[in-house]
Coordinates of C-alpha atoms and ligand atoms in Angstrom, one line a residue:
M69 CA 24.6 -6.3 33.2
K70 CA 21.6 -4.7 34.4
G71 CA 21.4 -0.5 33.8
K72 CA 20.0 2.3 35.9
I73 CA 17.6 4.7 35.0
I74 CA 19.1 8.2 35.2
R75 CA 16.5 10.0 33.4
V76 CA 13.0 9.8 31.6
A77 CA 12.0 12.8 29.5
G78 CA 8.5 11.4 27.6
P79 CA 9.5 8.4 25.7
L80 CA 13.2 8.5 26.3
V81 CA 15.1 6.9 29.0
I82 CA 18.9 7.7 29.8
A83 CA 20.3 4.7 31.6
K84 CA 23.6 4.1 33.1
G85 CA 25.5 1.1 34.2
L86 CA 24.8 -1.0 31.0
T87 CA 28.2 -2.4 29.5
N88 CA 28.1 -5.2 26.6
V89 CA 25.1 -3.7 24.9
K90 CA 24.8 -2.8 21.5
M91 CA 23.1 -0.1 19.7
Y92 CA 19.4 -0.9 18.6
E93 CA 19.2 -4.0 21.2
M94 CA 16.1 -4.1 23.2
V95 CA 16.0 -4.1 26.9
R96 CA 13.0 -3.8 29.7
V97 CA 12.8 -0.6 31.1
G98 CA 11.9 0.1 35.0
N99 CA 10.0 -2.4 37.6
L100 CA 7.2 -2.1 34.9
E101 CA 9.7 -4.0 32.3
L102 CA 8.7 -1.4 29.6
F103 CA 9.9 -2.6 26.0
G104 CA 12.6 -0.1 24.9
E105 CA 15.0 0.1 22.3
I106 CA 18.7 1.4 22.2
I107 CA 19.3 4.2 19.8
G108 CA 22.1 6.1 21.6
L109 CA 25.1 4.9 23.2
D110 CA 28.1 6.3 25.0
K111 CA 30.3 4.4 27.1
D112 CA 27.8 2.7 29.5
T113 CA 25.4 5.6 28.8
A114 CA 22.3 4.6 26.7
A115 CA 19.6 6.4 25.4
I116 CA 16.2 4.3 24.9
Q117 CA 13.1 5.0 23.5
V118 CA 10.7 3.1 25.3
Y119 CA 7.4 1.8 23.5
E120 CA 5.1 2.1 26.2
E121 CA 3.8 4.8 28.0
T122 CA 6.5 6.2 30.5
Q123 CA 4.7 7.6 33.2
G124 CA 5.2 6.3 36.6
I125 CA 8.5 5.0 35.9
G126 CA 11.6 7.1 37.4
P127 CA 15.3 7.4 38.1
G128 CA 16.9 4.1 40.2
E129 CA 14.4 1.8 38.6
P130 CA 16.4 -0.8 36.6
V131 CA 17.2 -1.5 32.9
Y132 CA 17.7 -4.9 31.5
P133 CA 19.3 -6.2 28.7
L134 CA 17.7 -8.8 26.1
G135 CA 20.5 -9.3 23.9
E136 CA 18.9 -8.8 20.5
P137 CA 17.5 -6.1 18.5
L138 CA 13.9 -5.7 17.8
S139 CA 12.9 -8.4 16.1
V140 CA 9.6 -10.1 14.5
E141 CA 8.6 -13.7 14.8
L142 CA 7.6 -15.3 11.3
G143 CA 5.4 -18.6 11.0
P144 CA 2.4 -19.9 10.5
G145 CA -0.4 -17.5 12.6
I146 CA 0.2 -13.9 11.0
I147 CA -1.8 -13.6 9.2
G148 CA -5.1 -12.0 10.3
Q149 CA -3.6 -10.9 13.2
I150 CA -3.7 -7.5 14.8
Y151 CA -0.7 -6.2 15.7
D152 CA 1.0 -3.5 17.8
G153 CA 3.9 -1.7 16.7
I154 CA 6.2 -4.5 18.4
Q155 CA 4.3 -7.2 17.2
R156 CA 1.9 -7.8 20.4
P157 CA -1.3 -9.5 19.6
L158 CA -3.6 -6.9 20.4
T159 CA -6.7 -9.2 20.3
Q160 CA -5.2 -11.7 22.3
L161 CA -3.7 -9.3 25.0
A162 CA -7.2 -7.5 24.8
I163 CA -8.8 -11.1 26.1
K164 CA -6.0 -11.6 28.9
T165 CA -6.4 -7.9 30.2
G166 CA -9.5 -6.0 29.1
D167 CA -7.4 -3.6 27.5
F168 CA -5.2 -3.1 24.7
L169 CA -2.8 -0.7 26.6
S170 CA -1.6 -2.7 29.7
R171 CA 2.3 -1.9 30.0
G172 CA 4.9 -4.2 30.0
L173 CA 2.7 -7.2 28.9
S174 CA 4.7 -9.5 26.4
L175 CA 2.8 -11.9 24.7
P176 CA 4.2 -13.7 21.9
A177 CA 3.4 -12.6 18.4
L178 CA 2.7 -16.3 17.4
D179 CA 0.4 -19.0 19.2
R180 CA 2.4 -21.2 21.4
E181 CA -0.3 -23.8 21.2
K182 CA -1.9 -23.9 17.9
K183 CA -0.8 -27.0 15.9
W184 CA -0.4 -26.9 12.0
D185 CA -0.5 -29.2 9.3
F186 CA 2.8 -29.6 7.5
E187 CA 3.7 -31.0 4.5
A188 CA 7.4 -31.6 3.9
R189 CA 8.6 -30.7 0.3
V190 CA 12.6 -31.8 0.6
K191 CA 13.7 -35.0 1.3
K192 CA 16.0 -36.4 3.9
G193 CA 19.7 -35.9 1.9
E194 CA 19.1 -33.4 0.2
Y195 CA 20.9 -30.0 0.0
V196 CA 19.1 -27.2 0.8
E197 CA 20.2 -23.2 0.9
G198 CA 18.6 -20.0 2.5
G199 CA 15.3 -19.4 1.1
D200 CA 14.3 -22.7 -0.1
I201 CA 10.8 -24.2 0.6
L202 CA 11.0 -26.8 3.3
G203 CA 7.2 -27.6 3.1
V204 CA 3.7 -26.0 3.4
V205 CA 1.3 -25.0 6.0
P206 CA -2.2 -24.5 5.1
E207 CA -2.4 -21.4 7.0
T208 CA -6.0 -19.9 5.9
S209 CA -8.2 -21.3 3.3
A210 CA -7.0 -18.5 1.2
L211 CA -3.0 -18.7 1.5
E212 CA -0.9 -21.6 1.1
H213 CA 2.3 -20.4 3.9
R214 CA 5.6 -21.7 2.7
I215 CA 8.1 -22.5 5.3
L216 CA 11.3 -21.5 3.8
L217 CA 14.8 -22.1 5.3
P218 CA 15.8 -19.1 7.0
P219 CA 18.0 -17.2 4.8
N220 CA 21.5 -17.5 6.6
L221 CA 21.2 -21.3 6.7
K222 CA 22.5 -23.9 4.3
G223 CA 23.3 -27.5 4.4
K224 CA 22.1 -31.0 4.5
I225 CA 18.6 -32.3 5.5
L226 CA 19.3 -35.2 8.0
D227 CA 15.9 -35.3 9.3
I228 CA 12.2 -33.9 7.7
K229 CA 8.8 -35.1 8.7
S230 CA 5.6 -34.2 7.6
G231 CA 2.8 -34.0 10.3
S232 CA 1.3 -31.6 13.0
F233 CA 3.0 -29.1 14.5
T234 CA 3.4 -26.1 16.9
V235 CA 5.7 -23.2 15.5
E236 CA 8.0 -24.2 18.3
E237 CA 8.3 -28.2 17.5
T238 CA 11.0 -29.2 15.6
I239 CA 10.1 -30.3 12.3
G240 CA 14.0 -31.5 11.0
I241 CA 17.2 -31.4 11.4
L242 CA 20.0 -29.7 9.2
E243 CA 23.4 -30.2 8.9
D244 CA 24.7 -27.0 8.3
E245 CA 28.0 -26.1 6.5
K246 CA 30.1 -26.2 9.4
G247 CA 29.0 -29.7 10.6
N248 CA 26.4 -28.2 13.2
R249 CA 23.1 -29.6 13.8
V250 CA 20.5 -27.3 13.7
E251 CA 17.0 -27.8 14.4
L252 CA 14.5 -26.9 11.5
K253 CA 11.3 -25.2 12.9
L254 CA 7.8 -23.6 11.4
M255 CA 9.1 -20.5 13.0
H256 CA 12.2 -18.0 13.0
K257 CA 13.1 -14.7 14.1
W258 CA 14.1 -11.4 12.0
P259 CA 15.5 -8.3 13.3
V260 CA 13.0 -5.6 11.6
R261 CA 15.8 -2.8 11.0
Y262 CA 17.8 -5.4 8.5
Q263 CA 16.4 -5.7 5.2
R264 CA 15.9 -9.5 4.0
P265 CA 18.1 -10.4 1.5
V266 CA 17.0 -11.5 -2.1
K267 CA 18.5 -13.6 -5.0
E268 CA 18.0 -10.1 -7.4
K269 CA 16.1 -7.3 -8.0
R270 CA 13.9 -7.1 -11.0
P271 CA 13.0 -3.5 -12.6
P272 CA 9.2 -3.7 -11.9
V273 CA 6.9 -3.8 -15.1
I274 CA 3.6 -5.8 -13.8
P275 CA 0.6 -3.0 -13.1
L276 CA -0.7 -3.4 -9.8
I277 CA -4.1 -3.3 -10.4
T278 CA -6.1 -1.4 -8.0
G279 CA -10.1 -1.1 -9.7
Q280 CA -9.5 2.9 -9.0
R281 CA -9.7 4.3 -12.7
V282 CA -7.6 7.7 -11.7
L283 CA -4.8 5.3 -10.4
D284 CA -5.0 2.2 -12.7
T285 CA -5.6 4.3 -16.2
F286 CA -3.9 7.8 -15.3
F287 CA -1.1 7.3 -12.7
P288 CA -0.7 3.5 -12.5
L289 CA 1.6 1.6 -10.0
V290 CA 3.3 -1.5 -10.2
K291 CA 3.9 -4.5 -8.7
G292 CA 7.0 -3.8 -6.1
G293 CA 6.7 0.0 -6.8
T294 CA 6.4 2.9 -4.6
A295 CA 3.5 5.6 -4.3
C296 CA 3.2 8.6 -2.1
V297 CA -0.3 9.8 -1.3
P298 CA 0.1 13.7 0.1
G299 CA -3.0 15.4 0.9
P300 CA -4.7 17.9 3.7
F301 CA -6.7 16.7 6.1
G302 CA -10.2 14.8 4.8
S303 CA -8.8 14.6 1.6
G304 CA -9.0 10.7 1.4
K305 CA -5.8 9.8 2.2
T306 CA -7.2 6.7 4.4
I307 CA -10.1 6.1 1.8
I308 CA -7.5 5.4 -0.6
Q309 CA -5.6 3.4 1.2
H310 CA -8.6 1.0 2.6
Q311 CA -9.8 0.9 -1.4
L312 CA -6.5 -0.8 -1.7
A313 CA -5.8 -2.7 1.0
K314 CA -9.5 -4.3 -0.5
W315 CA -8.9 -4.4 -3.9
A316 CA -5.2 -4.5 -5.2
D317 CA -4.5 -7.7 -6.9
T318 CA -1.7 -9.0 -4.5
E319 CA -1.9 -12.1 -2.1
V320 CA -1.1 -10.8 1.2
V321 CA -1.9 -7.2 2.4
V322 CA -0.2 -5.6 5.2
Y323 CA -1.7 -2.6 6.7
I324 CA -0.2 -0.3 9.3
G325 CA -2.1 2.1 10.7
C326 CA 0.5 4.8 12.3
G327 CA -0.2 7.7 14.5
E328 CA -4.0 8.0 13.2
R329 CA -7.0 8.7 15.0
G330 CA -8.4 5.5 16.9
N331 CA -11.7 5.9 15.2
E332 CA -10.3 5.2 11.7
M333 CA -7.9 2.3 12.9
T334 CA -11.3 0.9 14.4
E335 CA -13.1 1.2 10.9
V336 CA -10.4 -1.0 9.7
L337 CA -10.9 -3.5 12.5
I338 CA -14.3 -3.8 12.0
E339 CA -14.3 -3.1 8.5
F340 CA -12.2 -5.5 7.3
P341 CA -13.0 -8.8 9.0
E342 CA -16.0 -8.3 7.2
L343 CA -14.9 -7.8 3.6
K344 CA -14.7 -10.6 1.1
D345 CA -12.0 -10.8 -1.4
P346 CA -13.8 -10.0 -4.9
R347 CA -11.5 -12.9 -6.8
T348 CA -11.8 -15.8 -4.0
G349 CA -15.0 -15.0 -2.1
K350 CA -13.1 -15.7 0.9
P351 CA -12.9 -13.4 4.0
L352 CA -10.2 -10.7 3.3
M353 CA -8.6 -10.9 6.9
E354 CA -7.3 -14.3 5.4
R355 CA -4.5 -12.4 3.3
T356 CA -4.5 -9.3 5.7
V357 CA -1.8 -8.4 8.4
L358 CA -3.0 -5.3 10.0
I359 CA -0.6 -3.3 12.3
A360 CA -2.5 -0.7 14.8
N361 CA -0.5 1.8 16.1
T362 CA -3.1 4.7 16.8
S363 CA -2.5 8.2 17.9
N364 CA -3.3 7.4 21.6
M365 CA -0.4 4.7 21.4
P366 CA 3.2 5.6 22.3
V367 CA 4.8 7.7 19.8
A368 CA 8.0 5.9 20.0
A369 CA 6.2 2.6 18.5
R370 CA 5.0 4.4 15.3
E371 CA 8.8 3.7 13.8
A372 CA 8.8 0.0 15.3
S373 CA 5.3 -0.4 13.3
V374 CA 6.4 0.6 10.1
F375 CA 9.8 -1.8 10.3
T376 CA 7.6 -4.5 12.0
G377 CA 5.1 -4.2 8.7
I378 CA 7.7 -4.5 6.0
T379 CA 9.4 -7.1 7.6
I380 CA 6.6 -9.1 7.6
A381 CA 6.0 -7.8 4.1
E382 CA 9.8 -9.2 3.0
Y383 CA 8.6 -12.7 4.7
F384 CA 5.7 -12.9 2.7
R385 CA 7.4 -11.4 -0.5
D386 CA 10.4 -14.5 0.3
M387 CA 7.4 -17.3 -0.2
G388 CA 6.9 -16.0 -3.4
Y389 CA 4.1 -13.9 -3.1
H390 CA 2.9 -10.4 -4.5
V391 CA 2.1 -8.2 -1.0
S392 CA 1.2 -4.6 -1.1
L393 CA 1.8 -2.6 2.1
M394 CA -0.2 0.5 3.1
A395 CA 1.3 3.2 5.8
D396 CA -1.3 5.8 7.2
S397 CA 0.4 7.9 7.7
T398 CA 4.1 8.1 7.6
S399 CA 4.0 12.2 8.7
R400 CA 3.3 10.3 12.3
W401 CA 6.3 8.3 11.9
A402 CA 8.1 11.4 10.8
E403 CA 6.8 13.2 13.8
A404 CA 7.8 10.8 16.1
M405 CA 11.6 10.9 14.8
R406 CA 11.2 14.5 15.4
E407 CA 10.4 14.3 19.0
I408 CA 12.9 11.8 20.0
S409 CA 15.6 13.3 17.9
G410 CA 14.6 16.7 19.6
R411 CA 14.9 15.1 23.2
L412 CA 18.6 13.4 22.7
G413 CA 19.4 17.3 21.7
E414 CA 20.6 16.4 18.2
M415 CA 21.2 19.1 15.3
P416 CA 17.4 19.6 14.1
G417 CA 17.2 20.2 10.4
E418 CA 14.4 21.2 8.3
E419 CA 11.2 22.2 10.1
G420 CA 13.0 20.5 13.4
Y421 CA 12.9 16.9 11.7
P422 CA 16.4 15.3 12.2
A423 CA 19.2 15.3 9.6
Y424 CA 18.9 11.6 9.0
L425 CA 14.7 11.9 8.4
A426 CA 15.3 11.4 4.4
S427 CA 17.5 8.5 4.8
R428 CA 15.5 7.2 7.2
I429 CA 12.7 7.2 4.6
A430 CA 14.7 6.3 2.0
S431 CA 15.6 3.0 4.1
F432 CA 12.0 1.8 4.2
Y433 CA 10.7 2.6 0.5
E434 CA 14.2 0.9 -0.2
R435 CA 12.7 -2.5 0.9
A436 CA 10.2 -2.5 -1.7
G437 CA 10.5 -4.2 -5.2
L438 CA 10.0 -6.7 -7.5
V439 CA 12.6 -9.8 -7.0
Y440 CA 13.6 -13.3 -7.6
C441 CA 13.3 -14.9 -3.9
L442 CA 15.9 -16.7 -2.3
G443 CA 16.2 -20.5 -2.9
R444 CA 17.0 -22.6 -5.5
D445 CA 13.9 -22.8 -7.6
K446 CA 13.2 -19.6 -9.5
R447 CA 10.0 -17.8 -7.5
I448 CA 9.3 -14.0 -8.2
G449 CA 7.6 -12.1 -5.4
S450 CA 7.4 -8.4 -4.9
I451 CA 6.4 -5.5 -1.8
S452 CA 4.6 -2.8 -3.4
I453 CA 4.6 0.1 -0.4
I454 CA 1.9 3.2 -0.8
G455 CA 2.2 5.6 1.9
A456 CA -0.1 8.0 3.2
V457 CA 2.0 11.4 3.6
S458 CA -0.1 14.1 6.1
P459 CA 1.9 17.3 5.6
P460 CA 0.2 20.6 7.6
G461 CA -1.8 22.6 5.6
G462 CA -1.2 20.0 2.6
D463 CA 1.7 22.2 1.7
L464 CA 3.8 19.9 -0.3
S465 CA 7.0 21.6 0.4
D466 CA 6.9 19.7 3.6
P467 CA 10.0 18.0 4.4
V468 CA 8.5 14.5 4.9
V469 CA 6.7 15.2 1.2
Q470 CA 9.4 16.0 -0.1
A471 CA 12.0 13.1 1.3
T472 CA 9.0 10.5 0.0
L473 CA 8.9 12.4 -3.5
R474 CA 12.5 11.6 -3.6
V475 CA 12.1 8.1 -3.1
T476 CA 8.9 7.0 -4.7
K477 CA 8.2 7.0 -8.3
V478 CA 4.5 7.8 -8.0
F479 CA 2.6 10.6 -6.4
W480 CA -0.8 10.8 -5.9
G481 CA -1.4 14.1 -5.1
L482 CA -4.6 14.9 -3.0
D483 CA -5.9 18.2 -3.8
A484 CA -8.3 20.0 -1.1
R485 CA -10.5 22.1 -3.4
L486 CA -11.7 18.6 -5.4
A487 CA -12.1 17.2 -1.7
F488 CA -14.4 20.4 -1.4
A489 CA -16.1 19.8 -4.2
R490 CA -16.5 16.1 -3.7
H491 CA -14.5 14.6 -6.3
F492 CA -13.2 11.6 -4.8
P493 CA -10.7 10.2 -5.2
A494 CA -9.4 13.6 -5.2
V495 CA -6.3 12.9 -6.8
D496 CA -5.5 16.3 -8.9
W497 CA -4.3 15.1 -12.5
L498 CA -2.5 18.2 -13.4
I499 CA 0.1 17.6 -10.8
S500 CA 0.0 13.8 -9.8
Y501 CA 2.7 11.2 -12.0
S502 CA 3.7 7.7 -12.6
L503 CA 7.0 6.7 -13.6
Y504 CA 5.8 3.5 -14.4
V505 CA 3.7 4.7 -17.2
E506 CA 6.0 2.9 -20.1
P507 CA 6.3 -0.5 -18.9
V508 CA 2.2 -0.5 -18.0
S509 CA 1.6 0.2 -21.3
E510 CA 3.2 -2.3 -22.5
Y511 CA 1.1 -4.3 -20.5
W512 CA -1.6 -2.9 -21.3
R513 CA -0.8 -3.4 -25.5
E514 CA -0.7 -7.2 -24.9
N515 CA -3.4 -7.7 -22.4
I516 CA -6.0 -4.9 -23.1
S517 CA -5.7 -3.0 -26.0
E518 CA -3.2 -1.6 -28.3
D519 CA -4.9 2.1 -28.0
L520 CA -5.6 2.3 -24.3
Y521 CA -2.2 4.4 -24.2
E522 CA -3.0 6.9 -26.7
L523 CA -7.0 7.4 -24.7
R524 CA -5.0 7.9 -22.0
Q525 CA -2.8 10.8 -23.5
I526 CA -5.6 12.0 -25.3
S527 CA -7.6 12.5 -22.0
M528 CA -4.7 14.1 -20.0
A529 CA -4.4 16.5 -23.0
I530 CA -7.9 17.3 -22.7
L531 CA -7.6 18.0 -19.3
Q532 CA -4.7 20.3 -19.6
R533 CA -6.5 22.2 -22.2
E534 CA -9.4 22.5 -19.9
A535 CA -7.1 24.5 -17.3
E536 CA -6.1 27.0 -20.0
L537 CA -9.2 27.1 -21.3
Q538 CA -10.8 28.2 -18.0
D539 CA -8.1 31.0 -17.0
I540 CA -9.5 32.3 -21.0
V541 CA -13.1 32.1 -19.7
R542 CA -12.4 33.7 -16.6
L543 CA -11.0 36.5 -18.4
V544 CA -13.1 37.2 -21.3
G545 CA -16.1 34.8 -20.9
M546 CA -17.7 31.9 -22.5
E547 CA -18.6 33.6 -25.5
A548 CA -15.0 34.1 -26.4
L549 CA -14.7 30.2 -27.1
S550 CA -15.1 28.5 -30.7
P551 CA -17.8 25.7 -30.7
H552 CA -14.5 23.3 -30.7
D553 CA -12.7 24.7 -27.2
R554 CA -16.6 24.4 -25.7
L555 CA -16.5 20.7 -26.8
I556 CA -13.3 20.1 -25.3
L557 CA -14.8 22.1 -21.9
E558 CA -17.8 19.3 -22.2
V559 CA -15.4 16.5 -23.1
A560 CA -13.3 17.4 -20.0
R561 CA -16.2 17.6 -17.5
S562 CA -17.3 14.3 -18.9
I563 CA -13.7 13.0 -18.3
R564 CA -13.8 14.2 -14.7
E565 CA -17.1 13.5 -13.6
D566 CA -18.0 10.3 -15.8
F567 CA -14.6 8.6 -15.4
L568 CA -12.1 9.9 -12.4
H569 CA -14.5 10.4 -10.2
Q570 CA -15.3 7.2 -8.4
N571 CA -17.4 6.4 -4.9
A572 CA -15.6 4.3 -2.8
L573 CA -18.7 3.7 -1.2
H574 CA -21.1 2.6 -4.1
E575 CA -21.7 -1.0 -4.5
V576 CA -20.4 -0.9 -8.3
D577 CA -18.7 2.0 -8.8
T578 CA -16.2 1.0 -5.9
Y579 CA -14.1 -1.4 -8.2
T580 CA -13.6 -1.3 -12.4
S581 CA -12.1 -3.9 -14.0
P582 CA -9.3 -2.5 -16.4
K583 CA -11.2 -3.8 -19.5
K584 CA -14.3 -1.7 -18.0
Q585 CA -11.5 1.2 -17.2
Y586 CA -10.9 0.8 -21.0
L587 CA -14.0 0.8 -22.4
M588 CA -15.5 3.8 -20.2
L589 CA -12.1 5.8 -21.3
R590 CA -13.0 4.6 -25.2
N591 CA -16.2 5.7 -25.3
I592 CA -15.8 9.1 -23.9
I593 CA -12.8 9.9 -26.8
N594 CA -14.9 8.2 -29.0
F595 CA -17.7 10.6 -28.9
Y596 CA -15.1 13.5 -28.4
R597 CA -13.9 12.7 -32.3
K598 CA -17.3 11.8 -33.4
A599 CA -18.5 15.1 -32.2
S600 CA -15.5 17.0 -33.5
K601 CA -16.2 15.7 -36.6
A602 CA -19.9 16.4 -36.4
L603 CA -19.0 20.1 -36.0
D604 CA -16.3 20.3 -38.5
S605 CA -19.3 18.9 -40.7
G606 CA -20.8 22.0 -39.5
V607 CA -23.3 20.1 -37.1
D608 CA -24.3 22.9 -34.2
L609 CA -22.9 22.4 -31.2
E610 CA -26.1 22.5 -29.5
A611 CA -27.2 19.7 -31.3
I612 CA -24.7 17.7 -30.0
L613 CA -25.0 18.4 -26.8
K614 CA -28.3 17.3 -26.4
L615 CA -28.2 13.9 -27.5
P616 CA -30.3 12.1 -24.9
E617 CA -27.6 9.2 -25.5
R618 CA -24.8 11.2 -23.4
E619 CA -26.7 10.3 -20.3
K620 CA -25.7 7.1 -20.9
I621 CA -22.3 8.1 -20.9
S622 CA -22.7 9.0 -17.0
Q623 CA -24.0 6.2 -16.1
M624 CA -20.9 3.9 -17.1
K625 CA -19.7 3.4 -13.9
Y626 CA -22.6 2.1 -12.7
I627 CA -23.1 -0.9 -15.0
P628 CA -21.7 -4.1 -13.3
E629 CA -19.2 -6.1 -14.7
K630 CA -21.2 -9.2 -16.2
D631 CA -22.8 -6.4 -18.2
I632 CA -19.9 -4.6 -19.7
H633 CA -20.9 -5.4 -23.4
K634 CA -23.1 -3.0 -23.0
L635 CA -20.2 -0.6 -23.3
E636 CA -19.7 -1.8 -26.3
E637 CA -22.9 -1.5 -27.7
L638 CA -23.1 2.3 -26.6
I639 CA -20.2 3.4 -29.2
Y640 CA -22.0 2.0 -32.3
L641 CA -25.3 3.9 -30.3
I642 CA -23.0 7.1 -30.6
D643 CA -21.5 6.9 -33.6
R644 CA -24.6 6.3 -35.4
K645 CA -26.8 9.3 -33.4
L646 CA -24.0 11.2 -34.6
E647 CA -23.4 10.2 -37.9
E648 CA -27.2 10.9 -38.2
L649 CA -26.5 14.4 -37.0
R650 CA -24.2 14.6 -40.3
E651 CA -26.8 13.2 -42.4
G652 CA -29.3 15.8 -41.1
I653 CA -26.6 18.6 -41.9
K654 CA -26.0 17.0 -45.4
Q655 CA -29.6 17.0 -46.2
Y656 CA -30.2 20.8 -45.6
A657 CA -27.2 21.6 -47.5
Ligands
ATP231 N1 -13.5 7.8 -2.8 C1 -14.3 8.2 -2.1 N2 -15.6 8.0 -2.2 C2 -16.3 8.2 -1.6 N3 -16.0 9.1 -0.5 C3 -14.8 9.2 -0.1 C4 -13.7 9.0 -1.2 N4 -12.3 9.3 -0.4 C5 -12.7 10.2 0.7 N5 -13.9 10.2 0.6 C6 -14.8 11.2 1.7 O1 -14.0 11.6 2.4 C7 -13.8 11.9 3.7 C8 -12.7 12.1 4.4 O2 -11.7 10.9 3.9 P1 -10.6 10.3 4.4 O3 -10.9 10.0 6.1 O4 -10.0 9.2 3.7 O5 -9.5 11.8 4.4 P2 -8.0 11.8 5.1 O6 -7.0 12.8 3.8 O7 -7.5 10.1 5.6 O8 -8.3 12.5 6.1 P3 -7.3 12.5 7.8 O9 -6.3 13.8 7.2 O10 -8.0 13.7 8.8 O11 -6.6 11.7 8.3 C9 -14.2 10.5 4.3 O12 -15.1 10.3 5.2 C10 -15.0 10.0 2.6 O13 -16.7 10.8 3.0
MG232 MG1 -6.7 9.7 7.4

């Protein structure tokens, strides 16, 4: 039954006369037929959050129920797309209307005309279950799109054929358990607020390699893990998210620009299509999906963009891929929740955010993980989520930060002072943490080196000690420090400037392989160890600090990956130089 608008309050519309509708059902609102979702229901009165600007619609206008919850279309054609929060293809919309923001327009998320080459991988008569790979479509040169039997189906393949199909054409027939004939297609739909099922969740233990030294070596993330990146204005949240989208070693990237400034998103839209995947040399967009819901777009669609994004990520995970999802910024989503909740007259919780803020945020991060995918064969897939949070003034006691930290296992805390001093990435090494260091160090031992974990621990200890020593220096001056403590300050500076500091805009420095990260850190700590030994033998600290070879340590980051053997040579060179200083002392003695 069609309903009638009785009140419009910003993104919230109240309508009467809607019988037989359900919570979270989609509707079209007003004469403009704007997209909305029912978020409150009391008899025949519905509260609707509208995903488009409500200007110009008013009481008396109709509301049409669509009979289904907010769902996404899953199938070939998603990769490389730029969608809005409710999966409308923005480029196609712009071509059609000359404007991104025309209201009430619907265009299908997946191209209806385009034909895809489908190669069947199951046979007539075969029994299949949800998640089984029916066949494959080479969607881009970088990605094989695996066509899965939708999770809720099971039965016998009556017919299946390879060939060229649109997403709506029938590729085969399934006889389900009740004996019904079900047409199989390249696409299916899935409601965004429901997690797609998996066979089994596994503890995530494989590192997610980002090429960012402070992240990979100091506060590592794993495939299937979750990270929270809070930081004040201008501290580098967006750049970190971009770096991850470019460099993280996942097969698919979903990037959600949520409520951020349009120009930040423009950078993504202009820059990403030009980028090349460092591993395949193919355009990055051939494994990327962008969801753009900028600050000038309606607030209600922010939540939709987050759930649309995670559902698309789950779909690729189900194929057996490692997927990374970046959301920038989840604070803008939380603000949208606050606005809608306020307009609904709900009891406000902390800072005016709704009481369900924490559980809603958790329901998003809980969809991350490393899993055995549904289906008869054993496939592993994962979703890693990295959420940026922008608390006012960078205040970490902010409810959104706190709710996020409760569910995420990695905390990359960005610091305003570091950013001001142009130390990027401005990850504060004293407060950040990763709860994945244990499993990752296992991996390091087997794949990189026995002693990387130890080098990391020593470096962290030196940085801690630096903070204490700085307090002492402030009180009593540098003269009060022993040569050994002054060496520690020098080495700490080297860890910060030569290792942690990393320029995203420098062509070599922007990405460092795990092996190179290891060799860099080994050089710094080797210098520390050998210099300590020299001090113990009576060598003057000044003589050690004057060694011209130290300059080479500060240049390590600019050594291209193909030349990293030079870093091994540097270890021996420094050894020799410090040994010479010790020999010199012996000669005088
Ligand atoms: N890794 C980096 N390498 C070089 N420069 C960086 C790096 N990270 C940040 N910057 C510099 O800091 C500026 C601000 O970064 P960014 O836009 O990512 O901050 P933000 O935290 O997203 O800010 P906002 O709160 O405004 O969204 C960048 O334009 C860039 O100049
Ligand atoms: Mg930003």
